[in-house]
PDB file of C-alpha atoms in Angstrom:
ATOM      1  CA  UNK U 297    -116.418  26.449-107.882  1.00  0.00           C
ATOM      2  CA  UNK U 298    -114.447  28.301-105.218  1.00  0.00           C
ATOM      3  CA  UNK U 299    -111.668  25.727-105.508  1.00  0.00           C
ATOM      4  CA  UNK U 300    -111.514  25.812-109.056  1.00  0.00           C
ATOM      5  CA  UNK U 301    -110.931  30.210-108.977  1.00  0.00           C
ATOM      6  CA  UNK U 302    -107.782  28.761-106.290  1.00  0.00           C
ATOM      7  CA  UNK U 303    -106.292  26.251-109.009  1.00  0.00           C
ATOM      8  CA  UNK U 304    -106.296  28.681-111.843  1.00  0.00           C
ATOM      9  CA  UNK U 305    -103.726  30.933-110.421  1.00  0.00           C
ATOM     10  CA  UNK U 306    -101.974  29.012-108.726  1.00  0.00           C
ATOM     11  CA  UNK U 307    -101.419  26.942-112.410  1.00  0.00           C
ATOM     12  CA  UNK U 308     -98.994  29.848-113.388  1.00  0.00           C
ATOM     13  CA  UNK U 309     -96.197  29.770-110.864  1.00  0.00           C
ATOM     14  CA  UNK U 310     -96.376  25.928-111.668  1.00  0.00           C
ATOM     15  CA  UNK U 311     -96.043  26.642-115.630  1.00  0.00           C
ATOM     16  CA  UNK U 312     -93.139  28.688-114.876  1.00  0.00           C
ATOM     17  CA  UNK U 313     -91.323  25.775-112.126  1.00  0.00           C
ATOM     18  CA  UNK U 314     -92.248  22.764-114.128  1.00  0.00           C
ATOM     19  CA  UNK U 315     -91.450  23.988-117.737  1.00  0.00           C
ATOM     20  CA  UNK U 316     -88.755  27.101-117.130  1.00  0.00           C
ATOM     21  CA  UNK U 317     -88.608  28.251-120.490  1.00  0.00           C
ATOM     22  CA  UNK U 318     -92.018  29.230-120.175  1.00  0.00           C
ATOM     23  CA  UNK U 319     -90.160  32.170-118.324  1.00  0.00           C
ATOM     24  CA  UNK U 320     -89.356  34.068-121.291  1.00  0.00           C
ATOM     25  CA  UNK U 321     -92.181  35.540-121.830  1.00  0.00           C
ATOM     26  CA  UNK U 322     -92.311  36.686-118.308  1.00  0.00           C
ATOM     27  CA  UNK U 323     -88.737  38.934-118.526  1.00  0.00           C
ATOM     28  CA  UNK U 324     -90.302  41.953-117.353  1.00  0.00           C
ATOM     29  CA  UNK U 325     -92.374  40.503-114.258  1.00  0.00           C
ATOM     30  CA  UNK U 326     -88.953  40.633-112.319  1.00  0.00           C
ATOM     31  CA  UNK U 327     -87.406  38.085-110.113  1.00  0.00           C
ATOM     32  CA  UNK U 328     -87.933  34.558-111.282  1.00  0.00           C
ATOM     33  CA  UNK U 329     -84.811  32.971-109.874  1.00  0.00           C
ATOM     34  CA  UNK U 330     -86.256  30.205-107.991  1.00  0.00           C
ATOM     35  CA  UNK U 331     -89.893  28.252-106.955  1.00  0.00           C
ATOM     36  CA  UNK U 332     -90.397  30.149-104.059  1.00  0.00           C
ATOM     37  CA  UNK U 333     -89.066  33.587-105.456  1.00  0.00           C
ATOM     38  CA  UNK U 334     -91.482  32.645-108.314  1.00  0.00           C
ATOM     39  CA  UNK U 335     -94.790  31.508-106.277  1.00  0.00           C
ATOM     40  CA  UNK U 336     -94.508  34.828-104.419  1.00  0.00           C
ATOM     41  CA  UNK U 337     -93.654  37.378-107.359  1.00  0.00           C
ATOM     42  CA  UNK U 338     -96.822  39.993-107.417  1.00  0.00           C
ATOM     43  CA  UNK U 339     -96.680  40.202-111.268  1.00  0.00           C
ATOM     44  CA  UNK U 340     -96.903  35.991-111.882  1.00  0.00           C
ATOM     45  CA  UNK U 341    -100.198  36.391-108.950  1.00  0.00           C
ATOM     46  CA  UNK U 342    -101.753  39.341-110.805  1.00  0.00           C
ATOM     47  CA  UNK U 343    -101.273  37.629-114.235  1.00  0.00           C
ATOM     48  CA  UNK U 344    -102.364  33.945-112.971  1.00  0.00           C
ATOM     49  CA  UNK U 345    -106.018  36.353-111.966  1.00  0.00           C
ATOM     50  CA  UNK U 346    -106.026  37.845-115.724  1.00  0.00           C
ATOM     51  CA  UNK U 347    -106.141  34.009-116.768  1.00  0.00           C
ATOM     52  CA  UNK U 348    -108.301  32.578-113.987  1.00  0.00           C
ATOM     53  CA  UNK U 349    -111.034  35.939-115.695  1.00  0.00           C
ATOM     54  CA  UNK U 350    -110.609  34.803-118.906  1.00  0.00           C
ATOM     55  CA  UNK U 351    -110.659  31.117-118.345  1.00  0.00           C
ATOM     56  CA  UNK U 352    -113.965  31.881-116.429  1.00  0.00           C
ATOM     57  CA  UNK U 353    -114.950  33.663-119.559  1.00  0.00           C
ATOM     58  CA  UNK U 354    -114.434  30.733-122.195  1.00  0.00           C
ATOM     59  CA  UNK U 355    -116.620  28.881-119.795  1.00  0.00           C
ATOM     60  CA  UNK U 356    -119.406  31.111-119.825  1.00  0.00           C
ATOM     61  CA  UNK U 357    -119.215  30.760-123.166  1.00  0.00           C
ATOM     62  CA  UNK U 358    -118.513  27.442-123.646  1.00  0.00           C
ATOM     63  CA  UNK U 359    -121.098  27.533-127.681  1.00  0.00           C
ATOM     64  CA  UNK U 360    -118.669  30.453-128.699  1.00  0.00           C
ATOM     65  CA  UNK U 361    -115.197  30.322-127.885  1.00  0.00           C
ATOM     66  CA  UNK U 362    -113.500  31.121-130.610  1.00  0.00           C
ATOM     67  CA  UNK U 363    -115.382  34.434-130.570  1.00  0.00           C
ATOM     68  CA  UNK U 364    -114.423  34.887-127.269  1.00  0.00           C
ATOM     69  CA  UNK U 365    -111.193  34.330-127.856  1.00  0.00           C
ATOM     70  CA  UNK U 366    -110.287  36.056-130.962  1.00  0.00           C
ATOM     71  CA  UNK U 367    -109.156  39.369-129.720  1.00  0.00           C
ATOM     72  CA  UNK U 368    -106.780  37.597-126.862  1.00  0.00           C
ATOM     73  CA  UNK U 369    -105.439  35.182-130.047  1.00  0.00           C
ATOM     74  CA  UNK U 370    -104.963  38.063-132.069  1.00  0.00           C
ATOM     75  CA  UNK U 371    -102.791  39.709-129.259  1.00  0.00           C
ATOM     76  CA  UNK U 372    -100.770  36.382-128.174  1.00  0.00           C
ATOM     77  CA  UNK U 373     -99.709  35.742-131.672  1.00  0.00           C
ATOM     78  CA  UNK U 374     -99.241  39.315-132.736  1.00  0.00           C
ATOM     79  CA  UNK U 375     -97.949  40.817-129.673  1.00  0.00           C
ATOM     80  CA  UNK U 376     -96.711  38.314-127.405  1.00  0.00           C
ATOM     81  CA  UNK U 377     -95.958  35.857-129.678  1.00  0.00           C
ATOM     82  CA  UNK U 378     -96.418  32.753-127.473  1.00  0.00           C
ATOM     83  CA  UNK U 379     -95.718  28.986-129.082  1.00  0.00           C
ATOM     84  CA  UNK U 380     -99.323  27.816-128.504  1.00  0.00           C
ATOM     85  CA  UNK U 381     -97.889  24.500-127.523  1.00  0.00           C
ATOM     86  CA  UNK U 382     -97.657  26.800-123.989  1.00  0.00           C
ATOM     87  CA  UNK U 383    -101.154  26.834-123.874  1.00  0.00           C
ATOM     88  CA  UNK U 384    -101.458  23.074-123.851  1.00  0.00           C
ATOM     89  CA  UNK U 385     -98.931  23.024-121.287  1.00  0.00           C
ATOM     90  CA  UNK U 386    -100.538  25.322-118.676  1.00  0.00           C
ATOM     91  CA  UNK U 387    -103.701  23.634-119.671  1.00  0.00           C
ATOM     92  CA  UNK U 388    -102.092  20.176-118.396  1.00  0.00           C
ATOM     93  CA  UNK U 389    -100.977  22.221-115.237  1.00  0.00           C
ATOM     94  CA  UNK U 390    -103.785  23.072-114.657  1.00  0.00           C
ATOM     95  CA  UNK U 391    -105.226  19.670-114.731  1.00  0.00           C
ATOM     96  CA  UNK U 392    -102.819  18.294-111.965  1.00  0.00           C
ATOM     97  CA  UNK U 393    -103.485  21.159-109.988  1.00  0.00           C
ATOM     98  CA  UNK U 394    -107.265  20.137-110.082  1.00  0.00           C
ATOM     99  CA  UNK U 395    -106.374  16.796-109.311  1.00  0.00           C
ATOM    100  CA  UNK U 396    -103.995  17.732-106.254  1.00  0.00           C
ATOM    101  CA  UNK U 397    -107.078  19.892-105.243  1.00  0.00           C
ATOM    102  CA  UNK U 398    -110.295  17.487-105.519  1.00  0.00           C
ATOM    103  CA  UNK U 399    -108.194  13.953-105.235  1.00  0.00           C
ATOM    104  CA  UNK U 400    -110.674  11.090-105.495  1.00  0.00           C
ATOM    105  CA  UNK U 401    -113.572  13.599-106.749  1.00  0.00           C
ATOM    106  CA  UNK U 402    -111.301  14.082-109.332  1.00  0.00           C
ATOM    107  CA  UNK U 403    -112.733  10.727-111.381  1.00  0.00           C
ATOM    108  CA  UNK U 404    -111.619   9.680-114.481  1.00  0.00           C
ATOM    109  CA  UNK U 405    -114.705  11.383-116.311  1.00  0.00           C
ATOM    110  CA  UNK U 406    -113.895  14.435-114.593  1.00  0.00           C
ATOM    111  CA  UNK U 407    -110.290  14.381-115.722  1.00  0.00           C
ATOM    112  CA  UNK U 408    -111.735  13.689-119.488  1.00  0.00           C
ATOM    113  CA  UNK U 409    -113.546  17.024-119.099  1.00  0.00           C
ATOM    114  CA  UNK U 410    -111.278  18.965-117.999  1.00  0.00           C
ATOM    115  CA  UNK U 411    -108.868  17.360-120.359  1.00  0.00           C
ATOM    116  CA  UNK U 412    -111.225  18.365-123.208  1.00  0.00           C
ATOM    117  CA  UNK U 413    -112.465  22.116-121.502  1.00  0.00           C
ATOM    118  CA  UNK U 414    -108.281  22.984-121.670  1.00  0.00           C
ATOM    119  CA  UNK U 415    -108.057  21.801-125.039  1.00  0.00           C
ATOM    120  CA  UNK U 416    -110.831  23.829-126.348  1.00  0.00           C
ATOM    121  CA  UNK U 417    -109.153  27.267-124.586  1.00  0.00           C
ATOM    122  CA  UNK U 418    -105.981  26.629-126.072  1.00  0.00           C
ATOM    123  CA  UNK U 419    -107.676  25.808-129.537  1.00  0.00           C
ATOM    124  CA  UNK U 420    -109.669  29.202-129.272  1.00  0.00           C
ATOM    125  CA  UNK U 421    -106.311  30.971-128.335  1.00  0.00           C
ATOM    126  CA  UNK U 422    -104.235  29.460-131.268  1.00  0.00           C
ATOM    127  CA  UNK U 423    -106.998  29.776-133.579  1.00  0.00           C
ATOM    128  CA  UNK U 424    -106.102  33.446-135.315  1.00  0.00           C
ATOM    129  CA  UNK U 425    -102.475  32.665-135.283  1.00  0.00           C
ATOM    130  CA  UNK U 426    -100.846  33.447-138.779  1.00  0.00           C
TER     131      UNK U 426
ATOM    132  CA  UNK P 226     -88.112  10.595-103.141  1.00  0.00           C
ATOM    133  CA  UNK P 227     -91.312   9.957-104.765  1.00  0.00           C
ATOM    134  CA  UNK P 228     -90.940   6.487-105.855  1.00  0.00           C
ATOM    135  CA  UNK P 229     -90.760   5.228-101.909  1.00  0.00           C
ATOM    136  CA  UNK P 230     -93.796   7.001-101.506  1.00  0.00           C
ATOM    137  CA  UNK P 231     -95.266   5.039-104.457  1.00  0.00           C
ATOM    138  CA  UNK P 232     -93.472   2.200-103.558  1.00  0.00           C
ATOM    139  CA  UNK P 233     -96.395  -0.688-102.453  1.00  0.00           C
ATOM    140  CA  UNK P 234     -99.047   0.912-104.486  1.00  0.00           C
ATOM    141  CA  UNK P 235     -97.064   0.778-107.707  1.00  0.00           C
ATOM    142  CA  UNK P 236     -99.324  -1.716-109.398  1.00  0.00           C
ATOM    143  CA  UNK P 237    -102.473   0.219-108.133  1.00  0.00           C
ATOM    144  CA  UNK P 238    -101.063   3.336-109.380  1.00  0.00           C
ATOM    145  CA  UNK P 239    -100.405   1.672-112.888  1.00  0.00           C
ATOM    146  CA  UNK P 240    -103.811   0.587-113.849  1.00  0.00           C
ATOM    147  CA  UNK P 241    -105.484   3.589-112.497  1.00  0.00           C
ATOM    148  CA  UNK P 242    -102.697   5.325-114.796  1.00  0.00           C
ATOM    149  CA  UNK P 243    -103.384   3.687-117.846  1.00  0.00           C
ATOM    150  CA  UNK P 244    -108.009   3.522-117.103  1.00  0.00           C
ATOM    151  CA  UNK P 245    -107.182   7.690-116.948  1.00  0.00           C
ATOM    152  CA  UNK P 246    -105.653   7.451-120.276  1.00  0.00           C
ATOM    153  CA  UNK P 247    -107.834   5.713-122.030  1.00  0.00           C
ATOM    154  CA  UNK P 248    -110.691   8.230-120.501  1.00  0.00           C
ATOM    155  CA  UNK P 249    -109.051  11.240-121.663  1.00  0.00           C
ATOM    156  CA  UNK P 250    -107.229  10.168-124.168  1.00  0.00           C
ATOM    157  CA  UNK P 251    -109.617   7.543-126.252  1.00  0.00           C
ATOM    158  CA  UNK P 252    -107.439   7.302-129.329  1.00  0.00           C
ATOM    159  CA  UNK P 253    -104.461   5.591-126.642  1.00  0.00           C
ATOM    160  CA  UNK P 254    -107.079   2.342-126.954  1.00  0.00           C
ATOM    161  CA  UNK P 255    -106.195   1.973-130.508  1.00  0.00           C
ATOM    162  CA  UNK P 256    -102.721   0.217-129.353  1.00  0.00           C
ATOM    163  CA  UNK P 257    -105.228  -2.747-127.139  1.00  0.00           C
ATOM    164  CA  UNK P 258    -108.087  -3.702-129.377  1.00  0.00           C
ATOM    165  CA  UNK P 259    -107.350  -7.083-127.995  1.00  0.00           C
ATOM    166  CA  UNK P 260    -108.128  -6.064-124.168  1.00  0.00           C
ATOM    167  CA  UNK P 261    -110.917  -5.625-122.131  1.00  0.00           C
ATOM    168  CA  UNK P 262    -110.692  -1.762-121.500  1.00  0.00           C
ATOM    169  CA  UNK P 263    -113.720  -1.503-118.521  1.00  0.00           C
ATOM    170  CA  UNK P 264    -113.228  -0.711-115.139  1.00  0.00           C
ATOM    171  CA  UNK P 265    -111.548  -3.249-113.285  1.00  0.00           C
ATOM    172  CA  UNK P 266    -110.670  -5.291-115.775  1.00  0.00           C
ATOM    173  CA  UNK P 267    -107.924  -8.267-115.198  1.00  0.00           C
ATOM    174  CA  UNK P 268    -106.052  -7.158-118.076  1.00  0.00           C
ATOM    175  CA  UNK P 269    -105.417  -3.358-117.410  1.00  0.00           C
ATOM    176  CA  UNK P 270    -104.647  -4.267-113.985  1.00  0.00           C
ATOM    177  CA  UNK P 271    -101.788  -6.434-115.136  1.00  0.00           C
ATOM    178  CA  UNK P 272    -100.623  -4.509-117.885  1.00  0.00           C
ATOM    179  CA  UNK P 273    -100.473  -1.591-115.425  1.00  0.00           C
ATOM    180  CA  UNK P 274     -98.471  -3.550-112.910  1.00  0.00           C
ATOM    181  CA  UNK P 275     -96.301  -3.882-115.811  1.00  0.00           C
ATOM    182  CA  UNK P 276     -95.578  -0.193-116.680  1.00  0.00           C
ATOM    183  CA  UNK P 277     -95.117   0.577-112.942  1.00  0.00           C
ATOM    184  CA  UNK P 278     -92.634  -1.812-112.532  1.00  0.00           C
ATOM    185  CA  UNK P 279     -90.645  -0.657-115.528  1.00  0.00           C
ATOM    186  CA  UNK P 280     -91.362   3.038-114.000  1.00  0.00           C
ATOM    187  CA  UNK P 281     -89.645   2.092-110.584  1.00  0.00           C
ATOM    188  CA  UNK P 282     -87.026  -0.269-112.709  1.00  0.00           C
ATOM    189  CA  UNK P 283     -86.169   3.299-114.416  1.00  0.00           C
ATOM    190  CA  UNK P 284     -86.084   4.966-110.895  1.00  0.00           C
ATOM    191  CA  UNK P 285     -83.789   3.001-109.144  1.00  0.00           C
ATOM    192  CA  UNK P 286     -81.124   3.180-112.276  1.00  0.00           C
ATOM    193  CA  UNK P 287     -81.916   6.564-112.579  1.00  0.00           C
ATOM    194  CA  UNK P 288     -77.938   7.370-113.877  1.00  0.00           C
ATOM    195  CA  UNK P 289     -78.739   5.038-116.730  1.00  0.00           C
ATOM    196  CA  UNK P 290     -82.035   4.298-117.693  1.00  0.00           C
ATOM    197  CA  UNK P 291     -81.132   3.677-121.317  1.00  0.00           C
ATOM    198  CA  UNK P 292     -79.480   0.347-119.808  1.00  0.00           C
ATOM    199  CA  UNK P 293     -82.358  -0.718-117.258  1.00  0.00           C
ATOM    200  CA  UNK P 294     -84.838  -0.249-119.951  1.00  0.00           C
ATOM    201  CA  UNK P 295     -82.622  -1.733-122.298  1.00  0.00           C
ATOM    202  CA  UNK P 296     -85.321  -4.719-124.001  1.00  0.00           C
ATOM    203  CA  UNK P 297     -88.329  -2.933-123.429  1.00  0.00           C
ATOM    204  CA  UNK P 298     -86.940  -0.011-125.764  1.00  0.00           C
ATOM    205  CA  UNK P 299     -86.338  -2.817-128.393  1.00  0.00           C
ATOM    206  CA  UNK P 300     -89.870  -4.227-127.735  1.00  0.00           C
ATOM    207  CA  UNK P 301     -91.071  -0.484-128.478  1.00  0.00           C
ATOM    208  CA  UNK P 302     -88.938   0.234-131.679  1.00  0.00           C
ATOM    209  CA  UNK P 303     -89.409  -3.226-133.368  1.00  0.00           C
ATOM    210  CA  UNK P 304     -92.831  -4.925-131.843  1.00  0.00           C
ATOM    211  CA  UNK P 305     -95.451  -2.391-130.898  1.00  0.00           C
ATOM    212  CA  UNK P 306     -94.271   0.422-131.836  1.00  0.00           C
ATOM    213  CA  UNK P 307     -96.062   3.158-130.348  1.00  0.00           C
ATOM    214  CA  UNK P 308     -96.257   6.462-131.528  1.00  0.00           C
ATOM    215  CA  UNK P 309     -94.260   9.079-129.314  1.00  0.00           C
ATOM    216  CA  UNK P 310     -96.836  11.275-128.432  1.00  0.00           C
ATOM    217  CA  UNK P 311     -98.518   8.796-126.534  1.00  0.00           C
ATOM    218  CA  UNK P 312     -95.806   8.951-123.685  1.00  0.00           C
ATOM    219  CA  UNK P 313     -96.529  12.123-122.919  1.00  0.00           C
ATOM    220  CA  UNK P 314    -100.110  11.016-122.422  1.00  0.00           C
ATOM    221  CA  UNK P 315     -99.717   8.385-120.570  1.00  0.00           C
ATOM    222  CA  UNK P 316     -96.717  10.530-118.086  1.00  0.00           C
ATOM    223  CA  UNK P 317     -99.904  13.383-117.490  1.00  0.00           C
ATOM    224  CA  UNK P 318    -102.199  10.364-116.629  1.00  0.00           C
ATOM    225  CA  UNK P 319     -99.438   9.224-114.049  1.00  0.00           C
ATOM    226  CA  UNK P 320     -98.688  12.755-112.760  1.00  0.00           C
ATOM    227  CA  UNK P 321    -102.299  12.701-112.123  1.00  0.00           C
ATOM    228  CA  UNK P 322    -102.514   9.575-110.367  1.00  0.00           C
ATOM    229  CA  UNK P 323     -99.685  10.638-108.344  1.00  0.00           C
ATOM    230  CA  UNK P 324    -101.105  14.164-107.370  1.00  0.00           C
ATOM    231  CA  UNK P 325    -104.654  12.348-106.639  1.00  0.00           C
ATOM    232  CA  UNK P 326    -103.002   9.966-104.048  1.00  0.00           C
ATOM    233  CA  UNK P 327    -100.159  12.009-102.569  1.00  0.00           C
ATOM    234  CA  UNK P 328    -101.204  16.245-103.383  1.00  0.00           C
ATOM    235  CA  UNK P 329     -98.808  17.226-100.625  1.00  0.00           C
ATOM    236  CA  UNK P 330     -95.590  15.334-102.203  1.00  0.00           C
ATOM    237  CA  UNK P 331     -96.129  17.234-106.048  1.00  0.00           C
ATOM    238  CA  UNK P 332     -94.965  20.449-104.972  1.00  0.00           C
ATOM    239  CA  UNK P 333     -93.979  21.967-107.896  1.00  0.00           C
ATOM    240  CA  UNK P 334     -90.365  21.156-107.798  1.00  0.00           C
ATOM    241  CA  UNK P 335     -91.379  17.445-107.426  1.00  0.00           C
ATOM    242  CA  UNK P 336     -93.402  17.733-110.061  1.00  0.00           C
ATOM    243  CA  UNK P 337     -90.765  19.058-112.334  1.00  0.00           C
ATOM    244  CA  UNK P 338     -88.626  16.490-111.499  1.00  0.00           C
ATOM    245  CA  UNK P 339     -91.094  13.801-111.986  1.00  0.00           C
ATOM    246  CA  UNK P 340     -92.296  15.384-114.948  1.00  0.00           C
ATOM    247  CA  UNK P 341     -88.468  15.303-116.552  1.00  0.00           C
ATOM    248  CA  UNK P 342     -87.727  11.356-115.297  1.00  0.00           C
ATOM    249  CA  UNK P 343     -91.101  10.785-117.529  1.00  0.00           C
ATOM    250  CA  UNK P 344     -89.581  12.650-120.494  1.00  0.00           C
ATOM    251  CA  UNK P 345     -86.415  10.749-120.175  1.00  0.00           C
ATOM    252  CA  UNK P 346     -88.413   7.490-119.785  1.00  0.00           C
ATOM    253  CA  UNK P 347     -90.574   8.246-123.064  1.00  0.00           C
ATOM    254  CA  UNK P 348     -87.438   9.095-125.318  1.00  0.00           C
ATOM    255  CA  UNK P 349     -85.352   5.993-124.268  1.00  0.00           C
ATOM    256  CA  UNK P 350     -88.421   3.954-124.919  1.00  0.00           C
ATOM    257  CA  UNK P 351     -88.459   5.756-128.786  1.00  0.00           C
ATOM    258  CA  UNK P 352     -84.445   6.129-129.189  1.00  0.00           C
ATOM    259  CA  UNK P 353     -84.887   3.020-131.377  1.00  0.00           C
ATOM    260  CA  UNK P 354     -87.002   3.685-133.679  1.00  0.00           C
ATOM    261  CA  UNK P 355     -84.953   4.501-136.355  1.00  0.00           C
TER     262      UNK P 355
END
């Protein structure tokens, strides 16, 4: 459990390095010029914690989540309007991450799971778009 | 870089690939109704030796992979004929595999490269198909 709260945040900064135009949604959060400038920017940490929470939420919840959801889908399409194709792709992040994290624990069946948990999220999230 | 660390494991690293897609992504077995899909079987092994040779074919012409992967991108386009999305499964499967066996090699600027060779892999192996 503890190592999963690690992966979640650090699946941001990764987002950001792996896919960079993920960064423009970040243009206020400051400098962004390179991986390492990126890994240690305070507003990427603080944000990757707001996701790890929610994530953590959706979990919880795992019979409901597109009630958890709703009000954060609401906001990403009306207010941040995100692509929700980013969602699948921090959700894949995330995944390596994992597997970086729990190597051979990390089974096929396990990667399945997860596979499936990150596809639910970003269902939930896209689900109100309009 | 990452290919000499892969190097002797390649074919290893190719059947484990393709046993994590078919895990997590059970709608890639539609394309081998004609293999045995369980663990350890004869035929994923060899069919994954084949991808990771084509993979480290790719890597070692990697200023033109269009021309190292030359006949297998007409196999793709006119024999089997695989629907694009699929490459992207089977490149997170890899990235996977690779982050499993090596975690301190993905850093994330590794992984973005990685992560782009298997894009450019993907779309020469679909340039032909129409």
């Amino acid at each position: 459990r503890v190592c999963v709260s690690a992966c979640i945040p650090l699946s941001l900064p990764r987002l950001l390095i792996v896919y960079p135009w993920t960064q423009r949604f970040f243009d206020n959060f400051g400098n962004l010029s390179s991986p390492t400038a990126i890994i240690g920017n305070p507003k990427v940490r603080a944000h990757g914690k707001k996701v790890l929470t929610s994530f953590g939420e959706a979990v919880k919840n795992l019979d409901n989540v597109k009630a958890t959801y709703s009000k954060l889908s609401d906001l990403h399409c009306e207010k941040l309007h995100v692509d929700p194709e980013n969602f699948r792709l921090l959700g894949d992040i995330l995944i390596i991450v994992l597997a970086a994290h729990f190597t051979k624990d990390f089974t096929p069946a396990c990667q399945a799971t997860w596979q499936k948990l990150v596809g639910v999220v970003a269902h939930a999230l896209a689900y109100k778009y309009h | 870089g990452v290919f000499a660390k892969i190097g002797g494991h390649a074919e290893e690293y190719g059947a484990e690939t393709l046993e994590r897609m078919f895990a997590t992504y059970p709608q890639t077995k539609t394309y081998f109704p004609h293999f045995d899909l369980q663990h350890g079987s004869a035929q994923v092994k060899g069919h994954g030796k084949k991808v990771a040779a084509a993979l480290v074919e790719a890597a070692n012409h990697i200023d033109d992979i269009a021309s190292a992967l030359s006949k297998l991108s007409d196999l793709h386009a006119q024999k089997l004929r695989v629907d694009p999305v699929n490459f992207k499964l089977l490149s997170q499967c890899f990235l996977v595999v690779v982050a499993i066996h090596h975690p301190s090699v993905l850093t994330p600027e590794v992984h973005a490269s990685l992560d782009k060779f298997l894009c450019a892999v993907g779309n020469v192996l679909t340039a032909k198909y129409r």
